[in-house]
XYZ file of N, CA, C and O in Angstrom:
752
model
N 11.152 28.595 -13.661
C 9.897 28.289 -14.317
C 9.877 26.790 -14.621
O 10.810 26.254 -15.196
N 8.806 26.154 -14.240
C 8.654 24.722 -14.491
C 8.082 24.494 -15.876
O 7.418 25.363 -16.442
N 8.320 23.305 -16.409
C 7.751 22.927 -17.694
C 6.259 22.683 -17.504
O 5.852 21.691 -16.908
N 5.445 23.586 -18.006
C 3.990 23.482 -17.828
C 3.317 22.762 -18.981
O 2.136 22.449 -18.891
N 4.021 22.523 -20.053
C 3.475 21.902 -21.255
C 2.226 22.643 -21.738
O 1.298 22.052 -22.277
N 2.197 23.949 -21.483
C 1.103 24.783 -21.969
C -0.162 24.745 -21.134
O -1.171 25.305 -21.518
N -0.109 24.090 -19.986
C -1.298 23.994 -19.140
C -0.931 24.435 -17.734
O 0.104 24.064 -17.198
N -1.789 25.239 -17.151
C -1.565 25.678 -15.769
C -2.910 25.702 -15.061
O -3.931 25.992 -15.669
N -2.898 25.334 -13.808
C -4.156 25.314 -13.039
C -3.858 25.621 -11.579
O -2.774 25.366 -11.083
N -4.844 26.170 -10.924
C -4.759 26.401 -9.488
C -5.660 25.359 -8.835
O -6.835 25.241 -9.185
N -5.084 24.589 -7.927
C -5.854 23.522 -7.278
C -5.766 23.670 -5.770
O -4.828 24.257 -5.233
N -6.757 23.116 -5.093
C -6.753 23.161 -3.636
C -5.842 22.074 -3.090
O -5.416 21.171 -3.814
N -5.540 22.147 -1.805
C -4.753 21.114 -1.154
C -5.496 19.788 -1.234
O -6.715 19.742 -1.351
N -4.734 18.699 -1.127
C -5.319 17.360 -1.177
C -6.174 17.135 0.065
O -5.760 17.442 1.181
N -7.378 16.638 -0.136
C -8.271 16.314 0.981
C -8.154 14.826 1.280
O -8.563 13.998 0.465
N -7.576 14.492 2.426
C -7.420 13.101 2.816
C -8.750 12.555 3.317
O -9.372 13.148 4.194
N -9.199 11.420 2.777
C -10.451 10.832 3.253
C -10.295 10.248 4.655
O -9.179 10.004 5.123
N -11.403 9.996 5.308
C -11.432 9.421 6.656
C -11.468 7.898 6.530
O -12.446 7.335 6.040
N -10.418 7.228 6.991
C -10.336 5.775 6.842
C -11.417 5.057 7.651
O -11.967 4.055 7.195
N -11.746 5.553 8.823
C -12.767 4.892 9.640
C -14.124 4.927 8.935
O -14.851 3.932 8.936
N -14.457 6.039 8.334
C -15.709 6.164 7.585
C -15.728 5.163 6.422
O -16.705 4.449 6.221
N -14.632 5.112 5.655
C -14.580 4.211 4.501
C -14.597 2.746 4.930
O -15.188 1.907 4.246
N -13.973 2.404 6.054
C -14.002 1.019 6.536
C -15.422 0.609 6.925
O -15.830 -0.532 6.680
N -16.170 1.528 7.507
C -17.585 1.235 7.822
C -18.366 0.961 6.535
O -19.165 0.036 6.468
N -18.135 1.774 5.509
C -18.810 1.582 4.218
C -18.441 0.234 3.592
O -19.296 -0.458 3.049
N -17.169 -0.136 3.684
C -16.720 -1.413 3.117
C -17.378 -2.575 3.851
O -17.870 -3.510 3.232
N -17.419 -2.501 5.188
C -18.003 -3.621 5.934
C -19.514 -3.720 5.738
O -20.075 -4.793 5.877
N -20.153 -2.634 5.357
C -21.594 -2.664 5.094
C -21.910 -3.041 3.648
O -23.058 -3.326 3.322
N -20.883 -3.074 2.781
C -21.115 -3.345 1.361
C -21.350 -4.832 1.119
O -21.132 -5.664 1.987
N -21.767 -5.152 -0.111
C -21.980 -6.563 -0.454
C -20.653 -7.306 -0.470
O -19.595 -6.725 -0.606
N -20.695 -8.596 -0.343
C -19.485 -9.390 -0.171
C -18.561 -9.381 -1.384
O -17.358 -9.502 -1.237
N -19.074 -9.219 -2.590
C -18.189 -9.240 -3.757
C -17.242 -8.045 -3.763
O -16.095 -8.160 -4.170
N -17.707 -6.886 -3.303
C -16.832 -5.718 -3.197
C -15.805 -5.940 -2.107
O -14.615 -5.700 -2.298
N -16.255 -6.402 -0.968
C -15.382 -6.620 0.178
C -14.326 -7.678 -0.128
O -13.181 -7.566 0.287
N -14.703 -8.717 -0.877
C -13.808 -9.823 -1.167
C -12.599 -9.421 -1.995
O -11.610 -10.133 -2.014
N -12.660 -8.339 -2.687
C -11.533 -7.917 -3.526
C -10.879 -6.614 -3.060
O -10.037 -6.069 -3.759
N -11.226 -6.127 -1.902
C -10.640 -4.880 -1.412
C -9.187 -5.101 -1.007
O -8.879 -6.032 -0.269
N -8.303 -4.234 -1.499
C -6.884 -4.283 -1.153
C -6.403 -2.862 -0.887
O -6.614 -1.964 -1.703
N -5.759 -2.681 0.257
C -5.099 -1.425 0.601
C -3.592 -1.638 0.629
O -3.126 -2.742 0.914
N -2.857 -0.577 0.369
C -1.402 -0.581 0.518
C -1.063 0.293 1.718
O -1.634 1.372 1.885
N -0.154 -0.187 2.547
C 0.327 0.591 3.693
C 1.806 0.860 3.456
O 2.585 -0.076 3.251
N 2.184 2.134 3.466
C 3.572 2.520 3.203
C 4.241 2.967 4.495
O 3.874 3.996 5.049
N 5.196 2.190 4.965
C 5.905 2.480 6.207
C 7.288 3.045 5.899
O 8.194 2.311 5.522
N 7.425 4.340 6.017
C 8.730 4.970 5.830
C 9.139 5.168 4.382
O 10.328 5.254 4.079
N 8.188 5.247 3.468
C 8.506 5.519 2.054
C 8.611 7.039 1.919
O 7.600 7.735 1.823
N 9.822 7.542 1.939
C 10.051 8.988 1.941
C 10.413 9.547 0.568
O 10.370 10.751 0.361
N 10.764 8.679 -0.357
C 11.154 9.131 -1.693
C 9.906 9.451 -2.518
O 9.047 8.580 -2.715
N 9.798 10.680 -2.983
C 8.629 11.112 -3.748
C 8.476 10.350 -5.058
O 7.363 10.077 -5.499
N 9.602 9.988 -5.671
C 9.555 9.211 -6.911
C 8.920 7.848 -6.682
O 8.069 7.404 -7.464
N 9.336 7.177 -5.615
C 8.743 5.877 -5.295
C 7.272 6.013 -4.948
O 6.444 5.206 -5.378
N 6.930 7.027 -4.165
C 5.533 7.236 -3.774
C 4.658 7.463 -5.006
O 3.603 6.848 -5.172
N 5.109 8.330 -5.902
C 4.352 8.595 -7.130
C 4.206 7.350 -7.988
O 3.133 7.073 -8.532
N 5.280 6.566 -8.100
C 5.233 5.330 -8.893
C 4.307 4.301 -8.242
O 3.584 3.576 -8.940
N 4.303 4.223 -6.915
C 3.398 3.305 -6.217
C 1.946 3.711 -6.482
O 1.090 2.855 -6.738
N 1.649 4.998 -6.440
C 0.294 5.458 -6.739
C -0.115 5.078 -8.166
O -1.250 4.659 -8.408
N 0.819 5.199 -9.076
C 0.548 4.821 -10.472
C 0.239 3.329 -10.560
O -0.688 2.911 -11.257
N 1.010 2.507 -9.834
C 0.749 1.065 -9.781
C -0.633 0.784 -9.179
O -1.353 -0.103 -9.632
N -0.979 1.536 -8.122
C -2.297 1.361 -7.484
C -3.411 1.593 -8.482
O -4.384 0.835 -8.529
N -3.283 2.618 -9.287
C -4.287 2.917 -10.297
C -4.344 1.809 -11.340
O -5.427 1.347 -11.709
N -3.181 1.351 -11.782
C -3.117 0.325 -12.820
C -3.750 -0.991 -12.382
O -4.377 -1.679 -13.191
N -3.603 -1.347 -11.102
C -4.067 -2.655 -10.635
C -5.317 -2.594 -9.756
O -5.736 -3.598 -9.199
N -5.911 -1.413 -9.628
C -7.177 -1.291 -8.916
C -7.072 -1.416 -7.409
O -7.977 -1.930 -6.760
N -5.986 -0.911 -6.835
C -5.840 -0.918 -5.383
C -6.785 0.143 -4.822
O -6.914 1.243 -5.354
N -7.461 -0.191 -3.725
C -8.552 0.640 -3.211
C -8.112 1.822 -2.362
O -8.904 2.736 -2.142
N -6.898 1.832 -1.878
C -6.422 2.960 -1.090
C -4.995 2.751 -0.623
O -4.513 1.621 -0.549
N -4.337 3.864 -0.337
C -2.966 3.858 0.162
C -2.967 4.552 1.512
O -3.517 5.643 1.656
N -2.328 3.915 2.473
C -2.266 4.455 3.834
C -0.834 4.896 4.100
O 0.098 4.102 3.950
N -0.685 6.175 4.469
C 0.643 6.706 4.779
C 0.619 7.344 6.173
O -0.399 7.886 6.590
N 1.749 7.271 6.869
C 1.819 7.948 8.164
C 2.056 9.442 7.973
O 2.607 9.875 6.958
N 1.637 10.240 8.946
C 1.853 11.687 8.842
C 3.334 12.047 9.002
O 3.769 13.075 8.515
N 4.113 11.182 9.646
C 5.562 11.381 9.777
C 6.283 10.294 8.979
O 5.720 9.244 8.718
N 7.511 10.542 8.621
C 8.345 9.573 7.902
C 7.686 9.087 6.615
O 7.619 7.898 6.338
N 7.176 10.014 5.834
C 6.525 9.657 4.578
C 6.681 10.791 3.576
O 6.711 11.960 3.960
N 6.765 10.424 2.316
C 6.724 11.443 1.267
C 5.367 12.127 1.341
O 4.364 11.491 1.670
N 5.342 13.393 1.063
C 4.096 14.143 1.123
C 3.321 14.073 -0.179
O 3.838 13.663 -1.215
N 2.073 14.463 -0.098
C 1.236 14.574 -1.287
C 1.471 15.975 -1.825
O 1.053 16.955 -1.222
N 2.181 16.054 -2.944
C 2.543 17.354 -3.499
C 2.557 17.302 -5.023
O 2.239 16.267 -5.615
N 2.940 18.411 -5.638
C 2.886 18.496 -7.104
C 3.856 17.521 -7.768
O 3.541 16.954 -8.816
N 5.025 17.303 -7.164
C 5.986 16.352 -7.753
C 5.418 14.930 -7.733
O 5.492 14.209 -8.722
N 4.844 14.518 -6.610
C 4.235 13.193 -6.508
C 3.089 13.079 -7.510
O 2.946 12.061 -8.194
N 2.291 14.122 -7.631
C 1.181 14.122 -8.580
C 1.696 13.949 -10.003
O 1.144 13.156 -10.776
N 2.745 14.669 -10.343
C 3.307 14.587 -11.695
C 3.865 13.184 -11.961
O 3.604 12.579 -12.999
N 4.602 12.629 -10.998
C 5.189 11.294 -11.162
C 4.095 10.226 -11.255
O 4.227 9.262 -11.995
N 2.997 10.431 -10.534
C 1.906 9.444 -10.554
C 1.102 9.491 -11.851
O 0.240 8.642 -12.066
N 1.378 10.452 -12.697
C 0.679 10.608 -13.987
C -0.834 10.666 -13.824
O -1.590 10.069 -14.587
N -1.290 11.362 -12.781
C -2.718 11.543 -12.557
C -3.335 10.538 -11.602
O -4.487 10.681 -11.199
N -2.583 9.507 -11.213
C -3.131 8.481 -10.314
C -3.487 9.060 -8.951
O -4.387 8.558 -8.279
N -2.814 10.116 -8.534
C -3.122 10.750 -7.253
C -4.577 11.203 -7.208
O -5.198 11.206 -6.153
N -5.131 11.534 -8.360
C -6.520 11.977 -8.422
C -7.500 10.805 -8.396
O -8.687 10.993 -8.161
N -7.033 9.586 -8.644
C -7.897 8.405 -8.694
C -7.845 7.564 -7.424
O -8.823 6.920 -7.070
N -6.685 7.499 -6.801
C -6.455 6.592 -5.676
C -6.629 7.351 -4.368
O -6.081 8.446 -4.202
N -7.373 6.770 -3.447
C -7.544 7.397 -2.134
C -6.253 7.239 -1.335
O -5.715 6.138 -1.228
N -5.788 8.351 -0.776
C -4.619 8.330 0.099
C -5.091 8.726 1.487
O -5.648 9.810 1.682
N -4.881 7.835 2.433
C -5.273 8.068 3.827
C -4.028 8.443 4.616
O -3.047 7.704 4.614
N -4.074 9.571 5.295
C -2.963 9.990 6.151
C -3.361 9.692 7.595
O -4.385 10.183 8.075
N -2.554 8.887 8.257
C -2.883 8.444 9.610
C -1.721 8.798 10.550
O -0.628 9.106 10.095
N -1.964 8.723 11.846
C -0.901 9.068 12.796
C -0.096 7.865 13.253
O 1.065 8.004 13.601
N -0.696 6.663 13.240
C -0.002 5.500 13.775
C -0.359 4.269 12.944
O -1.519 3.851 12.919
N 0.641 3.680 12.291
C 0.391 2.527 11.422
C -0.087 1.324 12.225
O -1.036 0.645 11.824
N 0.528 1.051 13.358
C 0.132 -0.114 14.159
C -1.322 -0.004 14.590
O -2.086 -0.973 14.488
N -1.732 1.171 15.037
C -3.126 1.386 15.434
C -4.060 1.202 14.230
O -5.131 0.604 14.347
N -3.638 1.663 13.072
C -4.452 1.520 11.860
C -4.534 0.056 11.433
O -5.591 -0.395 10.980
N -3.454 -0.693 11.587
C -3.490 -2.131 11.281
C -4.520 -2.818 12.183
O -5.305 -3.649 11.719
N -4.539 -2.461 13.448
C -5.522 -3.050 14.369
C -6.946 -2.672 13.958
O -7.861 -3.492 14.024
N -7.143 -1.443 13.513
C -8.445 -0.995 13.017
C -8.853 -1.813 11.781
O -9.997 -2.253 11.669
N -7.906 -2.028 10.878
C -8.176 -2.831 9.684
C -8.548 -4.263 10.072
O -9.500 -4.829 9.539
N -7.801 -4.845 11.008
C -8.091 -6.215 11.449
C -9.488 -6.303 12.068
O -10.215 -7.267 11.819
N -9.854 -5.294 12.853
C -11.201 -5.275 13.447
C -12.285 -5.158 12.377
O -13.436 -5.499 12.630
N -11.916 -4.687 11.196
C -12.854 -4.575 10.078
C -12.783 -5.797 9.164
O -13.355 -5.786 8.076
N -12.041 -6.825 9.584
C -11.975 -8.067 8.822
C -10.831 -8.194 7.843
O -10.761 -9.166 7.088
N -9.922 -7.245 7.820
C -8.786 -7.294 6.888
C -7.713 -8.253 7.379
O -7.473 -8.377 8.578
N -7.041 -8.896 6.417
C -5.826 -9.656 6.688
C -4.666 -8.772 6.261
O -4.716 -8.109 5.225
N -3.624 -8.756 7.084
C -2.481 -7.874 6.849
C -1.280 -8.708 6.421
O -0.847 -9.619 7.130
N -0.735 -8.379 5.255
C 0.446 -9.053 4.716
C 1.593 -8.052 4.672
O 1.431 -6.936 4.201
N 2.735 -8.463 5.179
C 3.915 -7.612 5.153
C 4.920 -8.155 4.166
O 5.054 -9.375 4.017
N 5.622 -7.271 3.485
C 6.662 -7.702 2.559
C 7.983 -7.769 3.312
O 8.255 -6.949 4.181
N 8.800 -8.745 2.966
C 10.039 -8.972 3.689
C 11.121 -9.478 2.744
O 10.819 -10.102 1.725
N 12.361 -9.232 3.114
C 13.498 -9.788 2.379
C 14.109 -10.960 3.136
O 15.061 -11.574 2.684
N 13.557 -11.271 4.279
C 14.106 -12.304 5.153
C 14.092 -13.675 4.480
O 13.188 -14.003 3.722
N 15.085 -14.482 4.815
C 15.124 -15.857 4.317
C 14.538 -16.820 5.350
O 14.633 -18.031 5.194
N 13.923 -16.286 6.383
C 13.272 -17.096 7.414
C 12.225 -17.990 6.771
O 11.516 -17.581 5.851
N 12.120 -19.202 7.245
C 11.163 -20.164 6.675
C 9.712 -19.734 6.872
O 8.821 -20.222 6.190
N 9.440 -18.827 7.805
C 8.076 -18.354 8.036
C 7.616 -17.379 6.950
O 6.430 -17.128 6.808
N 8.572 -16.815 6.201
C 8.240 -15.875 5.130
C 7.888 -16.680 3.887
O 8.676 -17.473 3.396
N 6.668 -16.475 3.382
C 6.157 -17.277 2.261
C 6.478 -16.631 0.915
O 6.593 -15.415 0.817
N 6.580 -17.456 -0.107
C 6.738 -16.976 -1.474
C 5.437 -16.266 -1.858
O 4.348 -16.837 -1.735
N 5.543 -15.039 -2.305
C 4.358 -14.226 -2.622
C 3.470 -14.875 -3.674
O 2.251 -14.747 -3.628
N 4.061 -15.586 -4.611
C 3.266 -16.190 -5.696
C 2.447 -17.383 -5.225
O 1.402 -17.662 -5.777
N 2.931 -18.099 -4.219
C 2.250 -19.311 -3.799
C 1.406 -19.160 -2.554
O 0.861 -20.142 -2.052
N 1.280 -17.957 -2.053
C 0.524 -17.733 -0.819
C -0.976 -17.740 -1.080
O -1.432 -17.335 -2.144
N -1.715 -18.188 -0.084
C -3.178 -18.168 -0.149
C -3.643 -16.895 0.550
O -3.573 -16.792 1.765
N -4.067 -15.919 -0.205
C -4.461 -14.633 0.355
C -5.926 -14.649 0.775
O -6.764 -15.260 0.127
N -6.195 -13.948 1.854
C -7.553 -13.805 2.371
C -7.924 -12.331 2.251
O -7.122 -11.452 2.576
N -9.142 -12.074 1.795
C -9.605 -10.698 1.558
C -10.739 -10.356 2.502
O -11.444 -11.255 2.940
N -10.931 -9.069 2.771
C -10.151 -7.921 2.331
C -8.728 -7.999 2.884
O -8.482 -8.620 3.910
N -7.795 -7.355 2.166
C -6.380 -7.464 2.511
C -5.701 -6.100 2.471
O -6.136 -5.194 1.771
N -4.625 -6.014 3.239
C -3.742 -4.843 3.171
C -2.319 -5.383 3.089
O -1.986 -6.376 3.737
N -1.498 -4.736 2.285
C -0.109 -5.153 2.120
C 0.800 -4.019 2.555
O 0.603 -2.874 2.155
N 1.773 -4.338 3.419
C 2.676 -3.338 3.983
C 4.007 -3.369 3.235
O 4.593 -4.441 3.049
N 4.472 -2.192 2.838
C 5.790 -2.031 2.218
C 6.624 -1.153 3.124
O 6.201 -0.057 3.501
N 7.810 -1.623 3.464
C 8.687 -0.861 4.342
C 9.705 -0.054 3.568
O 9.838 -0.174 2.349
N 10.428 0.732 4.313
C 11.514 1.552 3.785
C 12.550 0.654 3.102
O 12.849 -0.431 3.594
N 13.119 1.120 1.990
C 14.070 0.303 1.231
C 15.319 -0.056 2.023
O 15.906 -1.100 1.799
N 15.725 0.787 2.940
C 16.932 0.506 3.720
C 16.629 -0.274 4.988
O 17.338 -1.209 5.337
N 15.569 0.100 5.695
C 15.289 -0.467 7.015
C 14.166 -1.490 7.020
O 13.991 -2.221 7.991
N 13.358 -1.542 5.970
C 12.203 -2.429 5.955
C 11.088 -1.875 6.832
O 11.052 -0.685 7.153
N 10.194 -2.755 7.254
C 9.086 -2.362 8.129
C 9.583 -2.196 9.551
O 10.543 -2.850 9.952
N 8.866 -1.380 10.293
C 9.147 -1.262 11.710
C 8.852 -2.581 12.417
O 7.995 -3.355 11.986
N 9.569 -2.865 13.490
C 9.444 -4.123 14.230
C 8.008 -4.368 14.697
O 7.466 -5.449 14.529
N 7.376 -3.360 15.285
C 6.013 -3.515 15.797
C 5.003 -3.703 14.667
O 4.042 -4.470 14.797
N 5.242 -3.050 13.562
C 4.364 -3.198 12.398
C 4.475 -4.625 11.864
O 3.475 -5.289 11.614
N 5.699 -5.117 11.724
C 5.912 -6.490 11.250
C 5.248 -7.497 12.191
O 4.616 -8.453 11.743
N 5.358 -7.258 13.489
C 4.762 -8.156 14.489
C 3.242 -8.225 14.343
O 2.633 -9.261 14.623
N 2.613 -7.156 13.878
C 1.158 -7.111 13.742
C 0.647 -7.618 12.394
O -0.561 -7.634 12.162
N 1.550 -8.027 11.509
C 1.131 -8.606 10.230
C 0.664 -10.039 10.462
O 1.211 -10.759 11.296
N -0.346 -10.463 9.711
C -0.829 -11.844 9.793
C 0.125 -12.804 9.105
O 0.228 -13.969 9.493
N 0.799 -12.339 8.068
C 1.749 -13.172 7.333
C 2.772 -12.279 6.653
O 2.492 -11.118 6.338
N 3.962 -12.832 6.440
C 5.014 -12.134 5.713
C 5.247 -12.857 4.390
O 5.266 -14.091 4.342
N 5.406 -12.072 3.322
C 5.628 -12.635 1.994
C 6.844 -11.973 1.370
O 7.230 -10.865 1.742
N 7.444 -12.696 0.426
C 8.576 -12.120 -0.313
C 8.491 -12.527 -1.763
O 7.906 -13.559 -2.103
N 9.063 -11.701 -2.598
C 9.147 -11.971 -4.029
C 10.469 -12.690 -4.256
O 11.536 -12.139 -3.978
N 10.392 -13.931 -4.715
C 11.611 -14.714 -4.969
C 12.332 -14.143 -6.186
O 11.706 -13.783 -7.179
N 13.658 -14.077 -6.096
C 14.487 -13.542 -7.181
C 15.299 -14.648 -7.842
O 15.707 -15.592 -7.174
N 15.506 -14.498 -9.117
C 16.319 -15.465 -9.856
C 17.771 -15.009 -9.978
O 18.677 -15.815 -9.948
N 17.973 -13.716 -10.115
C 19.311 -13.188 -10.361
C 20.071 -12.886 -9.085
O 19.676 -13.281 -7.984
N 21.155 -12.160 -9.233
C 22.005 -11.831 -8.095
C 21.480 -10.664 -7.275
O 21.942 -10.433 -6.172
N 20.520 -9.931 -7.814
C 19.955 -8.808 -7.069
C 19.306 -9.327 -5.790
O 18.555 -10.284 -5.826
N 19.578 -8.668 -4.699
C 19.011 -9.093 -3.422
C 17.635 -8.492 -3.165
O 16.878 -9.001 -2.362
N 17.347 -7.372 -3.822
C 16.049 -6.739 -3.601
C 15.660 -5.924 -4.829
O 16.483 -5.629 -5.682
N 14.392 -5.562 -4.853
C 13.857 -4.722 -5.912
C 13.529 -3.351 -5.338
O 13.308 -3.206 -4.139
N 13.435 -2.378 -6.199
C 12.945 -1.067 -5.813
C 11.544 -1.242 -5.238
O 10.771 -2.069 -5.715
N 11.191 -0.459 -4.206
C 9.902 -0.629 -3.532
C 8.718 -0.419 -4.481
O 7.703 -1.105 -4.377
N 8.842 0.491 -5.423
C 7.738 0.711 -6.363
C 7.571 -0.480 -7.303
O 6.447 -0.865 -7.643
N 8.675 -1.102 -7.708
C 8.615 -2.298 -8.548
C 7.985 -3.441 -7.754
O 7.093 -4.148 -8.236
N 8.439 -3.622 -6.505
C 7.869 -4.660 -5.640
C 6.373 -4.452 -5.447
O 5.589 -5.413 -5.472
N 5.976 -3.197 -5.250
C 4.552 -2.891 -5.068
C 3.758 -3.303 -6.302
O 2.697 -3.926 -6.189
N 4.253 -2.975 -7.482
C 3.555 -3.344 -8.711
C 3.385 -4.853 -8.830
O 2.307 -5.347 -9.185
N 4.421 -5.603 -8.514
C 4.345 -7.071 -8.584
C 3.334 -7.593 -7.570
O 2.482 -8.431 -7.893
N 3.400 -7.086 -6.340
C 2.475 -7.554 -5.301
C 1.033 -7.181 -5.618
O 0.122 -7.969 -5.390
N 0.809 -5.993 -6.164
C -0.555 -5.590 -6.525
C -1.106 -6.517 -7.603
O -2.267 -6.928 -7.563
N -0.276 -6.851 -8.573
C -0.706 -7.771 -9.628
C -1.072 -9.124 -9.023
O -2.115 -9.690 -9.342
N -0.229 -9.639 -8.145
C -0.497 -10.931 -7.499
C -1.791 -10.872 -6.697
O -2.653 -11.741 -6.832
N -1.946 -9.842 -5.867
C -3.131 -9.748 -5.007
C -4.418 -9.571 -5.808
O -5.459 -10.145 -5.465
N -4.385 -8.784 -6.846
C -5.600 -8.515 -7.610
C -5.931 -9.638 -8.595
O -7.049 -9.715 -9.085
N -4.978 -10.531 -8.884
C -5.234 -11.630 -9.809
C -5.260 -12.988 -9.109
O -5.388 -14.005 -9.771
N -5.167 -13.001 -7.801
C -5.232 -14.234 -7.022
C -6.653 -14.775 -7.051
O -7.615 -14.027 -6.939
N -6.782 -16.056 -7.230
C -8.109 -16.684 -7.257
C -8.593 -16.930 -5.847
O -7.903 -17.546 -5.055
N -9.763 -16.431 -5.529
C -10.343 -16.642 -4.191
C -10.938 -18.032 -4.131
O -11.580 -18.497 -5.010
């Protein structure tokens, strides 16, 4: 028996919205809405705790949607819903079959794609000092493997969060929260 906290409900399965339909609506909308649109793309985020926490961050910072692949991804389920503290009900989650194809669809709709990286390559920009172009999508890769090679190749720019301490990386949900704050508070 799970801890119900005195409340129980029967709910239907999650209905994933159609990303192509929503992209058409965004491109037809007024420029002020389009100028601040931000999507998150999760490549290989299989941990339900991280997925739920990322959804919670999306709600907190006004991210417009989360894109997940149908394979190699945590599912939309009761545990994710519980961890997201209700954010699953607020944030649109798009389930797609191919991230690279979806990135190309986003680019055709005017989006700029930013990928997160741990690389020390000089081409990877400091996330705080980057000039972001909107509408935007930010890609987060698996904590162990990062983004897929083809996905990284299709990003317009790579950014990283500079660290002060000895830690080499942050938890993906923590990184997502920092990046969402930066993207939503960046001056156009």
